[in-house]
JSON list of C-alpha atoms in Angstrom, two decimals:
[
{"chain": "Q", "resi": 386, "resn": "UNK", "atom": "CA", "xyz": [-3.39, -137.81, -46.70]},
{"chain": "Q", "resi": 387, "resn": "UNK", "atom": "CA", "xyz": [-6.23, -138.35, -44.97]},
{"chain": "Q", "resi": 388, "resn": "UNK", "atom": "CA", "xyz": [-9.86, -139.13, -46.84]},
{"chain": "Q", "resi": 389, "resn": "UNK", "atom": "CA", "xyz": [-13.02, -136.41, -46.12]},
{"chain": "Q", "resi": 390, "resn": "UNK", "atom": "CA", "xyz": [-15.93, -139.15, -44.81]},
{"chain": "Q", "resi": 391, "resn": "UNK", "atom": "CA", "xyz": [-19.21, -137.98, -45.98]},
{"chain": "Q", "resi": 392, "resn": "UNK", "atom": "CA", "xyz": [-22.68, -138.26, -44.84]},
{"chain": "Q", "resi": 393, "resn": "UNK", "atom": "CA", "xyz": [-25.88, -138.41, -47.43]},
{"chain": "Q", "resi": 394, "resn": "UNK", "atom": "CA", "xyz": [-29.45, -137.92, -46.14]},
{"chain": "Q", "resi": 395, "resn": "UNK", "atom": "CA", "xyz": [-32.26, -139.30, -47.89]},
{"chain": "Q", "resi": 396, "resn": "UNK", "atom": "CA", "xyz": [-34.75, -136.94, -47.45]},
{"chain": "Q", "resi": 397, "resn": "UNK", "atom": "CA", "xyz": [-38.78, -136.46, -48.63]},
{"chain": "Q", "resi": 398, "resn": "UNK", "atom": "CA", "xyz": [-40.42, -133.03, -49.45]},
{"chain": "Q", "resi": 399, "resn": "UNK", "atom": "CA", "xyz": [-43.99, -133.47, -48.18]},
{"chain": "Q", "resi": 400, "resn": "UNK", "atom": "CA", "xyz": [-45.94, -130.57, -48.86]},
{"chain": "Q", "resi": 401, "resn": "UNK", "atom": "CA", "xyz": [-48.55, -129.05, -46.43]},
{"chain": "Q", "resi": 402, "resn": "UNK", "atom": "CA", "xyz": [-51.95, -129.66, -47.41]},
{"chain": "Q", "resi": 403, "resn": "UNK", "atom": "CA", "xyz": [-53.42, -126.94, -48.83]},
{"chain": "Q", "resi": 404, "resn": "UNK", "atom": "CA", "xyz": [-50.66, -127.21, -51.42]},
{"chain": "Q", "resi": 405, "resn": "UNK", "atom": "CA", "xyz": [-50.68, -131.02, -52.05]},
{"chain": "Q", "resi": 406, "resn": "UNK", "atom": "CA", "xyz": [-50.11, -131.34, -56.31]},
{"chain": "Q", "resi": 407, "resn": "UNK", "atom": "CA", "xyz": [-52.04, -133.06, -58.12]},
{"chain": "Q", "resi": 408, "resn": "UNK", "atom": "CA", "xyz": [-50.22, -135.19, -60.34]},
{"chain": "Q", "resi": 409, "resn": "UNK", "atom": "CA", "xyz": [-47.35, -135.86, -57.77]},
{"chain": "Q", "resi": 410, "resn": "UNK", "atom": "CA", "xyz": [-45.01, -132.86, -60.02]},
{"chain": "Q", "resi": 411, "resn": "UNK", "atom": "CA", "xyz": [-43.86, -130.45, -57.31]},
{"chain": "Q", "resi": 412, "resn": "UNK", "atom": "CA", "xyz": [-44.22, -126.66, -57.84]},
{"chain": "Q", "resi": 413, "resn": "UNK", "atom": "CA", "xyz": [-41.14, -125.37, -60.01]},
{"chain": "Q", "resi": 414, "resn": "UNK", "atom": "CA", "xyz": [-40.22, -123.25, -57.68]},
{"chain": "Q", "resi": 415, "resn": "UNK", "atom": "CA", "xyz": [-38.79, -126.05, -55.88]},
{"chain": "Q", "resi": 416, "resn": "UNK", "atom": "CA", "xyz": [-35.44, -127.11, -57.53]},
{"chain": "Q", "resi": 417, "resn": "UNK", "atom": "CA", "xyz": [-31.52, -128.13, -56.06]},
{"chain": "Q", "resi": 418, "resn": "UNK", "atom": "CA", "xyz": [-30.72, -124.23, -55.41]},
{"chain": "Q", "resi": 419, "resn": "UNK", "atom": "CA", "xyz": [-33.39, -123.33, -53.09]},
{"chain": "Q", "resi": 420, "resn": "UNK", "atom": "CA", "xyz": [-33.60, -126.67, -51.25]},
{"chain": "Q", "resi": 421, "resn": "UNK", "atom": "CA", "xyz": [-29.61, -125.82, -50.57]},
{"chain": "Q", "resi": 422, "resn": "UNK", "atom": "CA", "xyz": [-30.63, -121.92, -50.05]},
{"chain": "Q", "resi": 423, "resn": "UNK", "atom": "CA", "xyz": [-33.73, -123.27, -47.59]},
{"chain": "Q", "resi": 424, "resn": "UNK", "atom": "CA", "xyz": [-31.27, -125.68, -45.54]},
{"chain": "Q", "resi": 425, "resn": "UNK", "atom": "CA", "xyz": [-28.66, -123.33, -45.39]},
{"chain": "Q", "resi": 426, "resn": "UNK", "atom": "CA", "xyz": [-30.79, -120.23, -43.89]},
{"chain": "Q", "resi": 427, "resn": "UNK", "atom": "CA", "xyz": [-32.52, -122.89, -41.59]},
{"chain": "Q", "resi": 428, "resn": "UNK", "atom": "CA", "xyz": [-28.78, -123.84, -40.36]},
{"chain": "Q", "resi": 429, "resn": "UNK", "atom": "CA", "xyz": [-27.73, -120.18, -40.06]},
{"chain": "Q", "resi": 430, "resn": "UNK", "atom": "CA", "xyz": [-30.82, -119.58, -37.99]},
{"chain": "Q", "resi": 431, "resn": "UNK", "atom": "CA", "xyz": [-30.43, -122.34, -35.15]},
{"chain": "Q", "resi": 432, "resn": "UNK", "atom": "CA", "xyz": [-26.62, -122.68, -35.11]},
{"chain": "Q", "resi": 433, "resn": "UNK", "atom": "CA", "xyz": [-25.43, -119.49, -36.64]},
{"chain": "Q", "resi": 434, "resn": "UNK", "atom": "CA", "xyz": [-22.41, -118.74, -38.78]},
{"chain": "Q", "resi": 435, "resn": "UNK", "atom": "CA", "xyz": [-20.42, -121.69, -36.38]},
{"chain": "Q", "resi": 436, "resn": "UNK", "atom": "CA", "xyz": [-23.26, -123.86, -38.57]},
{"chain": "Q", "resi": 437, "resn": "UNK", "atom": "CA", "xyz": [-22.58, -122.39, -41.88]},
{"chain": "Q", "resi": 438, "resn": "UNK", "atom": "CA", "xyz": [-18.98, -121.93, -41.84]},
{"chain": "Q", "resi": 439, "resn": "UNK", "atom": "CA", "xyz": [-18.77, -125.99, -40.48]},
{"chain": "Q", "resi": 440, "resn": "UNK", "atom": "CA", "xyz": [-21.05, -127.81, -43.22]},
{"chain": "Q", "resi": 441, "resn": "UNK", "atom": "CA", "xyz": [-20.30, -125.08, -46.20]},
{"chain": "Q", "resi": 442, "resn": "UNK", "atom": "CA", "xyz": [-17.95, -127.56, -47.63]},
{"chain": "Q", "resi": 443, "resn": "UNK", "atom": "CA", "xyz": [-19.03, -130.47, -49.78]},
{"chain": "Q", "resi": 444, "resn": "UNK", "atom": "CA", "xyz": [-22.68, -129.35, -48.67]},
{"chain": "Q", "resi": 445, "resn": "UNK", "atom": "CA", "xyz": [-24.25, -130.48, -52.50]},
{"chain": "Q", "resi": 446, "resn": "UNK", "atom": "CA", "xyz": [-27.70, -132.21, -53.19]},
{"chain": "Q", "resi": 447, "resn": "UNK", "atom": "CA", "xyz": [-26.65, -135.30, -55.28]},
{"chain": "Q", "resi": 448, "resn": "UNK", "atom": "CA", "xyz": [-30.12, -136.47, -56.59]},
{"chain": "Q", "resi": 449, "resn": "UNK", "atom": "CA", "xyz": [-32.97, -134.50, -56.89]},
{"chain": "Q", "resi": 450, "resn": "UNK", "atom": "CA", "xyz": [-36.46, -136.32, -58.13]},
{"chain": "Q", "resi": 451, "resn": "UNK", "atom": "CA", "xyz": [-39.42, -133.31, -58.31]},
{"chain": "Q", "resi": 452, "resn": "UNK", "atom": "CA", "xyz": [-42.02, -136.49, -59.10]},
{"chain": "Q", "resi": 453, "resn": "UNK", "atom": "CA", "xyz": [-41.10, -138.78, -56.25]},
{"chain": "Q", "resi": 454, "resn": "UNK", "atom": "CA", "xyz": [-40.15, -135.09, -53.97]},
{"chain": "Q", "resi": 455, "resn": "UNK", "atom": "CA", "xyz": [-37.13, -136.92, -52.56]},
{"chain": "Q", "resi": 456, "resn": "UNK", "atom": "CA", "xyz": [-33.98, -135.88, -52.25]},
{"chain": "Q", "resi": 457, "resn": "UNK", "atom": "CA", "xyz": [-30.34, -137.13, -51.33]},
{"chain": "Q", "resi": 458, "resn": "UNK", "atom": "CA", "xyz": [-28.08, -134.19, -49.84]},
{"chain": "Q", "resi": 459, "resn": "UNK", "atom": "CA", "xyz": [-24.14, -134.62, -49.29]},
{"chain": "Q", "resi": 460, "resn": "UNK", "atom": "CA", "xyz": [-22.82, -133.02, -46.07]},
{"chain": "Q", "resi": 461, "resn": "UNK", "atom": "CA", "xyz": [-19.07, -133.69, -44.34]},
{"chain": "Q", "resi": 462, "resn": "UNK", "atom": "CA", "xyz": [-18.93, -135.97, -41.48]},
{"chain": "Q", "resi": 463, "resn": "UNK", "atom": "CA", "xyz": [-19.53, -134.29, -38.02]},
{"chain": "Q", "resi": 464, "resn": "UNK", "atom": "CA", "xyz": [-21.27, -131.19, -39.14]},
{"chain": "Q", "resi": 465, "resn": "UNK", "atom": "CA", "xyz": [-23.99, -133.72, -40.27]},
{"chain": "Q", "resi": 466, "resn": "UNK", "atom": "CA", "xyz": [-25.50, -133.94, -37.24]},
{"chain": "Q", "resi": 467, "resn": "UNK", "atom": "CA", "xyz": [-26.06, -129.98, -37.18]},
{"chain": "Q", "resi": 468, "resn": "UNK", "atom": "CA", "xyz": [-27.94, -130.05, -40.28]},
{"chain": "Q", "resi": 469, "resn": "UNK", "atom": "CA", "xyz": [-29.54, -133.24, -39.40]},
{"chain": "Q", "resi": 470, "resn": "UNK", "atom": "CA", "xyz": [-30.99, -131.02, -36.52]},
{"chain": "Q", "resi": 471, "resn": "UNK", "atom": "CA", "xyz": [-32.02, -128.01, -38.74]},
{"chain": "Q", "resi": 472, "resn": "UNK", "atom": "CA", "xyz": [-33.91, -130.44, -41.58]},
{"chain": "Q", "resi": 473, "resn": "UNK", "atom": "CA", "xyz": [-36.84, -130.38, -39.02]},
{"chain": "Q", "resi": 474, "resn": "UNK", "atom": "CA", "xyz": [-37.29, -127.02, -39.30]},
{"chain": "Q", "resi": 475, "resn": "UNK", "atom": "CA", "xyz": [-36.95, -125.91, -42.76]},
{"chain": "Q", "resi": 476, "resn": "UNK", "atom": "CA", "xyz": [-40.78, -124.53, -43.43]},
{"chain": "Q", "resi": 477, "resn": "UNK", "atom": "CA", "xyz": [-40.56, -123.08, -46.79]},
{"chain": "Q", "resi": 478, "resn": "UNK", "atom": "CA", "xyz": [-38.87, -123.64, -50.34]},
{"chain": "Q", "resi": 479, "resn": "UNK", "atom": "CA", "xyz": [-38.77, -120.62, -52.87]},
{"chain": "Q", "resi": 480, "resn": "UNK", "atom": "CA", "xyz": [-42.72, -119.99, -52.08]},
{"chain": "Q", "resi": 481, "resn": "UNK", "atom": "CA", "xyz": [-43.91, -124.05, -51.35]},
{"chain": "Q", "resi": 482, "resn": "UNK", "atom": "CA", "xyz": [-44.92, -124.45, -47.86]},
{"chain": "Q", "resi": 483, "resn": "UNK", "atom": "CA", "xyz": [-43.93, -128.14, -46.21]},
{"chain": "Q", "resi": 484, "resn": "UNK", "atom": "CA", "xyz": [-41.95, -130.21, -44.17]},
{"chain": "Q", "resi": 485, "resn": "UNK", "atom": "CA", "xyz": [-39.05, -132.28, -44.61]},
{"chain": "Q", "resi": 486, "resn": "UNK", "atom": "CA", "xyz": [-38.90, -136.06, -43.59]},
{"chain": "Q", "resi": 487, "resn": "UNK", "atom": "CA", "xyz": [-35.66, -137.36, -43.16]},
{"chain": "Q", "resi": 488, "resn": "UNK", "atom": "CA", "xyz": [-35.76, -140.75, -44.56]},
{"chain": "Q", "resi": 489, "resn": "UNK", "atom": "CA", "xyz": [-32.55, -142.32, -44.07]},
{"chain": "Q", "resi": 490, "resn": "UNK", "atom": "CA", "xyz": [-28.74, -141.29, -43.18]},
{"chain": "Q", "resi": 491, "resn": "UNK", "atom": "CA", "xyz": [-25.92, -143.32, -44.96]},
{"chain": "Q", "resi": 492, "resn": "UNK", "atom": "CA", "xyz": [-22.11, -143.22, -45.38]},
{"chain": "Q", "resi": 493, "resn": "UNK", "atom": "CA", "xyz": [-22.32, -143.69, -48.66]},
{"chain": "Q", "resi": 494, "resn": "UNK", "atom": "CA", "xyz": [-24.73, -142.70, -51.69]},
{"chain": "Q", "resi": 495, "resn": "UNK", "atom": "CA", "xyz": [-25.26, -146.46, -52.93]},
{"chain": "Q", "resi": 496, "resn": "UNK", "atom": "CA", "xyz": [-26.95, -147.42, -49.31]},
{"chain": "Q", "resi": 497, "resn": "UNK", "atom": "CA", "xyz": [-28.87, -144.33, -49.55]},
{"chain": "Q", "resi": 498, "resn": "UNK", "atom": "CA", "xyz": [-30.32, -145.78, -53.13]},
{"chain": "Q", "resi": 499, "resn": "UNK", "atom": "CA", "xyz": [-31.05, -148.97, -51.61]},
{"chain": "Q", "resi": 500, "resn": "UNK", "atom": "CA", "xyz": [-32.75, -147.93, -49.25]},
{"chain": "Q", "resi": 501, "resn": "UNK", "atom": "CA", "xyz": [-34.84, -145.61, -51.40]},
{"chain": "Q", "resi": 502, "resn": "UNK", "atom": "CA", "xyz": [-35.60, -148.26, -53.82]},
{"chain": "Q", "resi": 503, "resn": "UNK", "atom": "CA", "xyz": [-37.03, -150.31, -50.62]},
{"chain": "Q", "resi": 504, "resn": "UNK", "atom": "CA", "xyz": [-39.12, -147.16, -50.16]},
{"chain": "Q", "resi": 505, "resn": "UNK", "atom": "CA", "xyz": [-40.72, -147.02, -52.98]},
{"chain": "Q", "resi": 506, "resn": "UNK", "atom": "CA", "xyz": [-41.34, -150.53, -53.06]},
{"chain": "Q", "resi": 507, "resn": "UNK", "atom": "CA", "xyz": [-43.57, -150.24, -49.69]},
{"chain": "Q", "resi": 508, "resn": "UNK", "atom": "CA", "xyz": [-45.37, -147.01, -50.84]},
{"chain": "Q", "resi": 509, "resn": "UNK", "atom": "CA", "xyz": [-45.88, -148.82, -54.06]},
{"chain": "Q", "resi": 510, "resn": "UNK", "atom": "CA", "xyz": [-47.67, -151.40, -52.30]},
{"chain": "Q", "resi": 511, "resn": "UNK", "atom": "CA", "xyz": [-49.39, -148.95, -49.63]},
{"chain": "Q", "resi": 512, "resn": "UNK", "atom": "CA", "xyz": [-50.97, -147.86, -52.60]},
{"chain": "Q", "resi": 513, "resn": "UNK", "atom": "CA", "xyz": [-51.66, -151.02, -54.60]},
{"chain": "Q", "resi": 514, "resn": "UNK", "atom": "CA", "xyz": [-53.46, -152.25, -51.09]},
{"chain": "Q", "resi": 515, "resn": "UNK", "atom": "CA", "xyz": [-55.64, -148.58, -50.47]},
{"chain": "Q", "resi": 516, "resn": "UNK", "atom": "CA", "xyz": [-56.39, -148.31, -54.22]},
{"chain": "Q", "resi": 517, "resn": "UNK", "atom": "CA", "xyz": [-59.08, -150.56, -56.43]},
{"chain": "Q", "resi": 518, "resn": "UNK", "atom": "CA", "xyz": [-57.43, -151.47, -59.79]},
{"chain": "Q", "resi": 519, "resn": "UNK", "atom": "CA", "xyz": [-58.45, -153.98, -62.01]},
{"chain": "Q", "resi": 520, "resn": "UNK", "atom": "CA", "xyz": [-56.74, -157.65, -62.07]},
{"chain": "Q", "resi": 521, "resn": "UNK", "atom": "CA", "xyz": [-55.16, -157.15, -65.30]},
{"chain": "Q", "resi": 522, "resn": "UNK", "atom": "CA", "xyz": [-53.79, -153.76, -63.80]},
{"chain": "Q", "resi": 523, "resn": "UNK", "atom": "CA", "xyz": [-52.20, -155.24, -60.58]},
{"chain": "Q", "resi": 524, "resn": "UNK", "atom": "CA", "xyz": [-50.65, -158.42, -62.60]},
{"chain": "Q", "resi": 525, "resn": "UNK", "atom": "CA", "xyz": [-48.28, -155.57, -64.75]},
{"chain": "Q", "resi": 526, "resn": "UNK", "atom": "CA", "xyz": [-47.36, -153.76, -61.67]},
{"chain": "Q", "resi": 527, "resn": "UNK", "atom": "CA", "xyz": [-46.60, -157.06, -59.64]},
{"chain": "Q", "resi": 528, "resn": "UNK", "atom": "CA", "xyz": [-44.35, -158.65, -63.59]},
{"chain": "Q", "resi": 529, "resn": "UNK", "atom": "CA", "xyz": [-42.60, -154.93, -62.95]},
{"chain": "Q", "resi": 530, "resn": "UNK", "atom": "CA", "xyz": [-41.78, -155.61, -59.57]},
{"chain": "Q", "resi": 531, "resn": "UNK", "atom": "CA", "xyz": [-40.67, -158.69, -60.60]},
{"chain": "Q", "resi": 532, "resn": "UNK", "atom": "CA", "xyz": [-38.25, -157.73, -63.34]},
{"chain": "Q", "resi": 533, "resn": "UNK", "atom": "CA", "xyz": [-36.89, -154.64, -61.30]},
{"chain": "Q", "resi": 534, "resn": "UNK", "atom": "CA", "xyz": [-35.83, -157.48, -58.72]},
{"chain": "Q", "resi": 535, "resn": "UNK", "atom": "CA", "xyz": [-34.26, -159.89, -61.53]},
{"chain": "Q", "resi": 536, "resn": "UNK", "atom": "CA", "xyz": [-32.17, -156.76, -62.71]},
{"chain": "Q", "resi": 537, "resn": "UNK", "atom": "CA", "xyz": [-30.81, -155.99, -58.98]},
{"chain": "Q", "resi": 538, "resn": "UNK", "atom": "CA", "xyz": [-30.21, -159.68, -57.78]},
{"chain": "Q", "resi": 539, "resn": "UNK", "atom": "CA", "xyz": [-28.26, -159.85, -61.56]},
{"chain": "Q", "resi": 540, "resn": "UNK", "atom": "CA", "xyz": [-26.19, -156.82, -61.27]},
{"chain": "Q", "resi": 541, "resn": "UNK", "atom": "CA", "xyz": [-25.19, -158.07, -57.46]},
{"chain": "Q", "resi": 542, "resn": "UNK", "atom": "CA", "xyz": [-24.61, -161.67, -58.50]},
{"chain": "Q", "resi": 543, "resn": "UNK", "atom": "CA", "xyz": [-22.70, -160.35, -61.48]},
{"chain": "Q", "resi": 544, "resn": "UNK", "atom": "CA", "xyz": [-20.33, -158.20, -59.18]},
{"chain": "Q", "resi": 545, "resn": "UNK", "atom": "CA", "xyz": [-20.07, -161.18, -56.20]},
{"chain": "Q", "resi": 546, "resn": "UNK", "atom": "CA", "xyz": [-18.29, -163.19, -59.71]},
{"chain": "Q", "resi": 547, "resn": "UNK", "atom": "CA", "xyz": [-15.36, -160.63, -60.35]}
]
């Protein structure tokens, strides 16, 4: 038998400007269902029902973070590239207006995490850099940094042993 390859895309809500939260919590309209609901209407309208009928199966989100508004969606191999096409033009979710930014596409979940956690590293710094903060303030973000990197080097060293 013969094993279904998947595709994940990493992907980052970015809402339009006028509608830019203010505590980085997206409007609760914006959830799993009509993120799949948006993306699937967006497919129907550039490739039709050829586009729904091909990526209907094993289309799923997999993560969904509302304060980081990124998520990581599960399509089949092949019929990735027609939703990869129809990400760009998904407008609207339930009554948010925005745009999606694809951020990364993976074969599997874990590389997609990776590469998120690399992402957030950089913005974390894009910030630390645009922002003034106080020494004591920048010393507990850099000992976090610090012990989230001690934790991942562990877990891979600990997995390189067995």
């Amino acid at each position: 038998m013969v094993r279904v390859k998947q595709r994940y895309f990493l992907v980052e809500i970015i809402p339009s400007v006028s509608q830019r939260p203010l505590l980085g919590e997206l409007h609760s309209s914006v959830n799993e269902r009509s993120i799949l609901r948006s993306v699937r209407e967006s497919v129907e309208e550039i490739h039709g029902d050829f586009g729904v009928g091909a990526t209907q199966a094993g289309f799923t989100i997999k993560m969904f973070n509302s304060k980081t508004s990124v998520f990581v969606l599960r399509v089949r191999r092949g019929p990735h590239v027609l939703v990869a096409s129809a990400l760009s033009f998904v407008r609207k979710i339930g009554i948010m207006s925005l745009t999606l930014k694809t951020l990364h596409l993976s074969g599997t979940i874990r590389s997609c995490l990776k590469f998120l956690q690399q992402y957030d590293r950089q913005q974390l710094i894009h910030v630390l850099r645009h922002h003034q903060l106080s020494q004591d303030q920048k010393e507990k973000i850099h000992e976090s940094m610090l012990k989230s990197e001690q934790k991942i080097s562990g877990e891979t060293e600990l997995r390189e042993e067995y």
